[in-house]
Amino acid sequence: MRPQRNQYKLGKYDIVAQPAAGSMHMLRYTVLLNGKRLGALLSAPTESDCRFLEAPPKVPPLKIFSVTYRPGRPKKGAPPRQNANGEGESGPVIPWTIKGQQRY
């Protein structure tokens, strides 16, 4: 025996519970506001769920992959990377070092 369709009110929202397709025990809860269908859930909705269906939060735009992609460590034997002005990387320039200084 399948459960019957029932209807109730949750705040300003009308909830219609009816058997879910292909299930003996689960119900599909359809959320209505002033006769307009907002959405459906398979679990009993709370008023917060209904508000979320009525006005979902804004989703930020997707970031472009090339902007977020940062390459990893270079492979062995790869040529040194070039800067924007065509110079290879030589590390940071420290003004107080002496050129040609030998370190031991």
N, CA and C atoms as an extended XYZ file, in Angstrom:
312
Properties=species:S:1:pos:R:3:atomname:S:1:resname:S:1:resid:I:1 pbc="F F F"
N         0.842       -1.184        0.000 N   MET     1
C         0.000        0.000        0.000 CA  MET     1
C         0.884        1.243        0.000 C   MET     1
N         0.632        2.128       -0.935 N   ARG     2
C         1.435        3.344       -1.077 CA  ARG     2
C         0.850        4.464       -0.223 C   ARG     2
N         1.726        5.341        0.320 N   PRO     3
C         1.210        6.476        1.103 CA  PRO     3
C         0.423        7.428        0.206 C   PRO     3
N        -0.541        8.091        0.798 N   GLN     4
C        -1.375        9.033        0.052 CA  GLN     4
C        -0.727       10.405        0.009 C   GLN     4
N        -1.161       11.207       -0.946 N   ARG     5
C        -0.678       12.571       -1.092 CA  ARG     5
C        -1.264       13.428        0.029 C   ARG     5
N        -0.421       14.195        0.715 N   ASN     6
C        -0.940       15.110        1.729 CA  ASN     6
C        -0.326       16.487        1.541 C   ASN     6
N        -0.989       17.483        2.084 N   GLN     7
C        -0.606       18.873        1.869 CA  GLN     7
C        -0.623       19.587        3.217 C   GLN     7
N         0.389       20.432        3.440 N   TYR     8
C         0.419       21.234        4.662 CA  TYR     8
C         1.101       22.554        4.380 C   TYR     8
N         1.002       23.470        5.344 N   LYS     9
C         1.551       24.814        5.195 CA  LYS     9
C         2.722       24.965        6.166 C   LYS     9
N         3.795       25.617        5.703 N   LEU    10
C         4.973       25.876        6.522 CA  LEU    10
C         5.295       27.347        6.352 C   LEU    10
N         4.867       28.178        7.313 N   GLY    11
C         5.002       29.627        7.174 CA  GLY    11
C         4.129       30.085        6.026 C   GLY    11
N         4.711       30.778        5.048 N   LYS    12
C         3.935       31.238        3.897 CA  LYS    12
C         3.998       30.249        2.737 C   LYS    12
N         4.679       29.123        2.910 N   TYR    13
C         4.875       28.147        1.841 CA  TYR    13
C         3.886       26.993        1.974 C   TYR    13
N         3.399       26.494        0.840 N   ASP    14
C         2.559       25.298        0.802 CA  ASP    14
C         3.451       24.130        0.423 C   ASP    14
N         3.356       23.040        1.173 N   ILE    15
C         4.151       21.848        0.910 CA  ILE    15
C         3.199       20.735        0.496 C   ILE    15
N         3.477       20.112       -0.645 N   VAL    16
C         2.679       18.981       -1.122 CA  VAL    16
C         3.588       17.761       -1.083 C   VAL    16
N         3.229       16.776       -0.256 N   ALA    17
C         4.013       15.547       -0.140 CA  ALA    17
C         3.291       14.458       -0.917 C   ALA    17
N         3.991       13.844       -1.862 N   GLN    18
C         3.406       12.761       -2.644 CA  GLN    18
C         4.465       11.684       -2.830 C   GLN    18
N         4.069       10.460       -3.106 N   PRO    19
C         5.047        9.377       -3.250 CA  PRO    19
C         6.063        9.677       -4.351 C   PRO    19
N         7.328        9.405       -4.054 N   ALA    20
C         8.394        9.607       -5.044 CA  ALA    20
C         8.322        8.491       -6.076 C   ALA    20
N         8.625        8.813       -7.315 N   ALA    21
C         8.565        7.824       -8.386 CA  ALA    21
C         9.572        6.707       -8.130 C   ALA    21
N         9.114        5.468       -8.249 N   GLY    22
C         9.983        4.310       -8.086 CA  GLY    22
C        10.317        3.961       -6.662 C   GLY    22
N         9.622        4.523       -5.685 N   SER    23
C         9.913        4.235       -4.280 CA  SER    23
C         8.636        3.883       -3.535 C   SER    23
N         8.753        2.944       -2.622 N   MET    24
C         7.594        2.539       -1.825 CA  MET    24
C         7.396        3.446       -0.610 C   MET    24
N         8.488        3.960       -0.060 N   HIS    25
C         8.399        4.654        1.216 CA  HIS    25
C         8.760        6.135        1.167 C   HIS    25
N         9.513        6.568        0.171 N   MET    26
C         9.963        7.955        0.145 CA  MET    26
C         8.899        8.878       -0.427 C   MET    26
N         8.885       10.101        0.087 N   LEU    27
C         7.963       11.125       -0.406 CA  LEU    27
C         8.743       12.235       -1.094 C   LEU    27
N         8.114       12.835       -2.099 N   ARG    28
C         8.679       14.020       -2.751 CA  ARG    28
C         7.891       15.212       -2.260 C   ARG    28
N         8.604       16.176       -1.663 N   TYR    29
C         7.972       17.361       -1.101 CA  TYR    29
C         8.116       18.505       -2.105 C   TYR    29
N         6.997       18.948       -2.668 N   THR    30
C         6.995       20.060       -3.608 CA  THR    30
C         6.677       21.329       -2.840 C   THR    30
N         7.507       22.364       -3.012 N   VAL    31
C         7.342       23.633       -2.299 CA  VAL    31
C         6.668       24.627       -3.245 C   VAL    31
N         5.530       25.204       -2.786 N   LEU    32
C         4.766       26.175       -3.573 CA  LEU    32
C         4.665       27.480       -2.803 C   LEU    32
N         4.694       28.599       -3.535 N   LEU    33
C         4.482       29.912       -2.941 CA  LEU    33
C         3.467       30.641       -3.815 C   LEU    33
N         2.316       30.940       -3.260 N   ASN    34
C         1.211       31.584       -3.990 CA  ASN    34
C         0.849       30.811       -5.260 C   ASN    34
N         0.869       29.493       -5.181 N   GLY    35
C         0.516       28.656       -6.324 CA  GLY    35
C         1.639       28.429       -7.311 C   GLY    35
N         2.778       29.084       -7.122 N   LYS    36
C         3.913       28.923       -8.031 CA  LYS    36
C         4.896       27.917       -7.433 C   LYS    36
N         5.310       26.924       -8.240 N   ARG    37
C         6.216       25.878       -7.768 CA  ARG    37
C         7.632       26.438       -7.667 C   ARG    37
N         8.247       26.322       -6.468 N   LEU    38
C         9.616       26.788       -6.265 CA  LEU    38
C        10.628       25.667       -6.479 C   LEU    38
N        10.251       24.453       -6.127 N   GLY    39
C        11.165       23.322       -6.263 CA  GLY    39
C        10.632       22.124       -5.526 C   GLY    39
N        11.403       21.049       -5.519 N   ALA    40
C        10.998       19.821       -4.844 CA  ALA    40
C        12.195       19.227       -4.124 C   ALA    40
N        11.914       18.573       -2.987 N   LEU    41
C        12.950       17.937       -2.178 CA  LEU    41
C        12.504       16.530       -1.818 C   LEU    41
N        13.458       15.639       -1.527 N   LEU    42
C        13.115       14.286       -1.099 CA  LEU    42
C        13.138       14.147        0.419 C   LEU    42
N        13.502       15.218        1.130 N   SER    43
C        13.423       15.215        2.587 CA  SER    43
C        12.494       16.353        2.991 C   SER    43
N        11.868       16.206        4.144 N   ALA    44
C        10.908       17.207        4.595 CA  ALA    44
C        11.611       18.560        4.738 C   ALA    44
N        11.140       19.593        4.024 N   PRO    45
C        11.828       20.884        4.051 CA  PRO    45
C        11.550       21.667        5.328 C   PRO    45
N        12.510       22.488        5.720 N   THR    46
C        12.310       23.444        6.802 CA  THR    46
C        11.984       24.782        6.148 C   THR    46
N        11.627       25.754        6.961 N   GLU    47
C        11.316       27.075        6.405 CA  GLU    47
C        12.561       27.682        5.764 C   GLU    47
N        13.731       27.386        6.326 N   SER    48
C        14.990       27.865        5.764 CA  SER    48
C        15.219       27.281        4.365 C   SER    48
N        14.910       25.991        4.185 N   ASP    49
C        15.029       25.368        2.862 CA  ASP    49
C        14.112       26.058        1.858 C   ASP    49
N        12.907       26.398        2.295 N   CYS    50
C        11.941       27.050        1.413 CA  CYS    50
C        12.439       28.437        1.011 C   CYS    50
N        13.024       29.178        1.971 N   ARG    51
C        13.561       30.504        1.660 CA  ARG    51
C        14.720       30.406        0.666 C   ARG    51
N        15.534       29.364        0.816 N   PHE    52
C        16.647       29.133       -0.104 CA  PHE    52
C        16.131       28.855       -1.514 C   PHE    52
N        15.041       28.076       -1.630 N   LEU    53
C        14.462       27.797       -2.949 CA  LEU    53
C        13.863       29.063       -3.561 C   LEU    53
N        13.312       29.938       -2.706 N   GLU    54
C        12.683       31.161       -3.198 CA  GLU    54
C        13.723       32.155       -3.718 C   GLU    54
N        14.812       32.344       -2.971 N   ALA    55
C        15.848       33.307       -3.354 CA  ALA    55
C        17.217       32.682       -3.098 C   ALA    55
N        17.733       31.886       -4.050 N   PRO    56
C        19.044       31.267       -3.842 CA  PRO    56
C        20.148       32.322       -3.811 C   PRO    56
N        21.263       32.049       -3.103 N   PRO    57
C        22.338       33.036       -3.017 CA  PRO    57
C        23.030       33.213       -4.365 C   PRO    57
N        23.648       34.362       -4.543 N   LYS    58
C        24.375       34.627       -5.787 CA  LYS    58
C        25.616       33.733       -5.846 C   LYS    58
N        25.909       33.197       -7.024 N   VAL    59
C        27.078       32.352       -7.223 CA  VAL    59
C        28.123       33.179       -7.955 C   VAL    59
N        29.345       33.261       -7.419 N   PRO    60
C        30.362       34.062       -8.104 CA  PRO    60
C        30.715       33.442       -9.449 C   PRO    60
N        31.158       34.254      -10.421 N   PRO    61
C        31.510       33.705      -11.728 CA  PRO    61
C        32.717       32.777      -11.624 C   PRO    61
N        32.811       31.835      -12.553 N   LEU    62
C        33.927       30.901      -12.555 CA  LEU    62
C        35.222       31.623      -12.908 C   LEU    62
N        36.315       31.187      -12.284 N   LYS    63
C        37.618       31.761      -12.601 CA  LYS    63
C        38.186       31.032      -13.808 C   LYS    63
N        38.863       31.775      -14.657 N   ILE    64
C        39.452       31.185      -15.850 CA  ILE    64
C        40.639       30.334      -15.427 C   ILE    64
N        40.748       29.131      -16.009 N   PHE    65
C        41.786       28.179      -15.617 CA  PHE    65
C        43.186       28.761      -15.789 C   PHE    65
N        43.432       29.489      -16.872 N   SER    66
C        44.779       29.994      -17.145 CA  SER    66
C        45.220       31.015      -16.095 C   SER    66
N        44.269       31.676      -15.445 N   VAL    67
C        44.614       32.651      -14.413 CA  VAL    67
C        44.985       31.943      -13.114 C   VAL    67
N        44.264       30.859      -12.801 N   THR    68
C        44.495       30.173      -11.529 CA  THR    68
C        45.563       29.097      -11.632 C   THR    68
N        45.941       28.684      -12.854 N   TYR    69
C        46.918       27.613      -13.022 CA  TYR    69
C        48.318       28.104      -12.706 C   TYR    69
N        48.989       27.425      -11.818 N   ARG    70
C        50.378       27.756      -11.501 CA  ARG    70
C        51.206       26.503      -11.735 C   ARG    70
N        52.148       26.536      -12.678 N   PRO    71
C        52.922       25.329      -12.965 CA  PRO    71
C        53.778       24.925      -11.773 C   PRO    71
N        54.090       23.652      -11.706 N   GLY    72
C        54.897       23.139      -10.599 CA  GLY    72
C        56.381       23.298      -10.859 C   GLY    72
N        57.159       22.474      -10.215 N   ARG    73
C        58.611       22.516      -10.310 CA  ARG    73
C        59.040       22.128      -11.728 C   ARG    73
N        60.050       22.830      -12.293 N   PRO    74
C        60.486       22.492      -13.649 CA  PRO    74
C        61.170       21.121      -13.696 C   PRO    74
N        61.133       20.482      -14.859 N   LYS    75
C        61.757       19.172      -15.035 CA  LYS    75
C        63.275       19.324      -15.058 C   LYS    75
N        63.981       18.218      -14.764 N   LYS    76
C        65.449       18.236      -14.769 CA  LYS    76
C        65.945       18.548      -16.168 C   LYS    76
N        66.907       19.429      -16.280 N   GLY    77
C        67.498       19.758      -17.568 CA  GLY    77
C        66.706       20.760      -18.385 C   GLY    77
N        65.609       21.298      -17.837 N   ALA    78
C        64.816       22.290      -18.573 CA  ALA    78
C        65.575       23.608      -18.608 C   ALA    78
N        65.478       24.366      -19.716 N   PRO    79
C        66.173       25.665      -19.770 CA  PRO    79
C        65.588       26.630      -18.744 C   PRO    79
N        66.395       27.573      -18.239 N   PRO    80
C        65.876       28.519      -17.230 CA  PRO    80
C        64.747       29.370      -17.803 C   PRO    80
N        63.821       29.742      -16.936 N   ARG    81
C        62.674       30.558      -17.365 CA  ARG    81
C        63.136       31.961      -17.715 C   ARG    81
N        62.387       32.587      -18.623 N   GLN    82
C        62.702       33.947      -19.047 CA  GLN    82
C        61.721       34.914      -18.407 C   GLN    82
N        62.204       36.079      -17.947 N   ASN    83
C        61.328       37.135      -17.419 CA  ASN    83
C        60.641       37.842      -18.567 C   ASN    83
N        59.782       38.792      -18.270 N   ALA    84
C        59.069       39.557      -19.285 CA  ALA    84
C        60.032       40.374      -20.142 C   ALA    84
N        61.178       40.816      -19.566 N   ASN    85
C        62.135       41.616      -20.332 CA  ASN    85
C        63.244       40.756      -20.941 C   ASN    85
N        63.047       39.434      -21.004 N   GLY    86
C        63.975       38.566      -21.718 CA  GLY    86
C        65.155       38.077      -20.914 C   GLY    86
N        65.274       38.429      -19.660 N   GLU    87
C        66.391       37.979      -18.841 CA  GLU    87
C        66.018       36.704      -18.110 C   GLU    87
N        67.006       35.837      -17.907 N   GLY    88
C        66.768       34.622      -17.149 CA  GLY    88
C        66.708       34.914      -15.663 C   GLY    88
N        66.185       33.973      -14.917 N   GLU    89
C        66.097       34.167      -13.462 CA  GLU    89
C        67.474       33.978      -12.850 C   GLU    89
N        67.901       34.899      -12.031 N   SER    90
C        69.188       34.762      -11.350 CA  SER    90
C        69.019       34.965       -9.854 C   SER    90
N        67.804       35.030       -9.385 N   GLY    91
C        67.564       35.228       -7.965 CA  GLY    91
C        67.395       36.694       -7.632 C   GLY    91
N        67.107       37.006       -6.383 N   PRO    92
C        66.886       38.400       -5.996 CA  PRO    92
C        68.198       39.193       -6.004 C   PRO    92
N        68.102       40.467       -6.317 N   VAL    93
C        69.277       41.348       -6.320 CA  VAL    93
C        69.348       42.017       -4.954 C   VAL    93
N        70.473       41.785       -4.283 N   ILE    94
C        70.671       42.394       -2.965 CA  ILE    94
C        71.710       43.489       -3.152 C   ILE    94
N        71.349       44.756       -2.936 N   PRO    95
C        72.246       45.866       -3.273 CA  PRO    95
C        73.530       45.920       -2.459 C   PRO    95
N        73.587       45.363       -1.270 N   TRP    96
C        74.779       45.516       -0.444 CA  TRP    96
C        75.803       44.385       -0.643 C   TRP    96
N        75.564       43.469       -1.615 N   THR    97
C        76.562       42.429       -1.873 CA  THR    97
C        77.647       42.984       -2.795 C   THR    97
N        78.826       42.395       -2.711 N   ILE    98
C        79.962       42.792       -3.536 CA  ILE    98
C        80.004       41.869       -4.743 C   ILE    98
N        80.076       42.440       -5.969 N   LYS    99
C        80.103       41.630       -7.171 CA  LYS    99
C        81.400       40.817       -7.225 C   LYS    99
N        81.234       39.554       -7.619 N   GLY   100
C        82.408       38.695       -7.760 CA  GLY   100
C        82.976       38.213       -6.436 C   GLY   100
N        82.267       38.391       -5.345 N   GLN   101
C        82.759       37.980       -4.027 CA  GLN   101
C        82.756       36.452       -3.955 C   GLN   101
N        83.850       35.888       -3.444 N   GLN   102
C        83.961       34.440       -3.310 CA  GLN   102
C        83.401       34.026       -1.945 C   GLN   102
N        82.578       33.025       -1.964 N   ARG   103
C        82.045       32.480       -0.700 CA  ARG   103
C        82.686       31.126       -0.449 C   ARG   103
N        82.909       30.809        0.791 N   TYR   104
C        83.527       29.537        1.133 CA  TYR   104
C        82.606       28.639        1.908 C   TYR   104
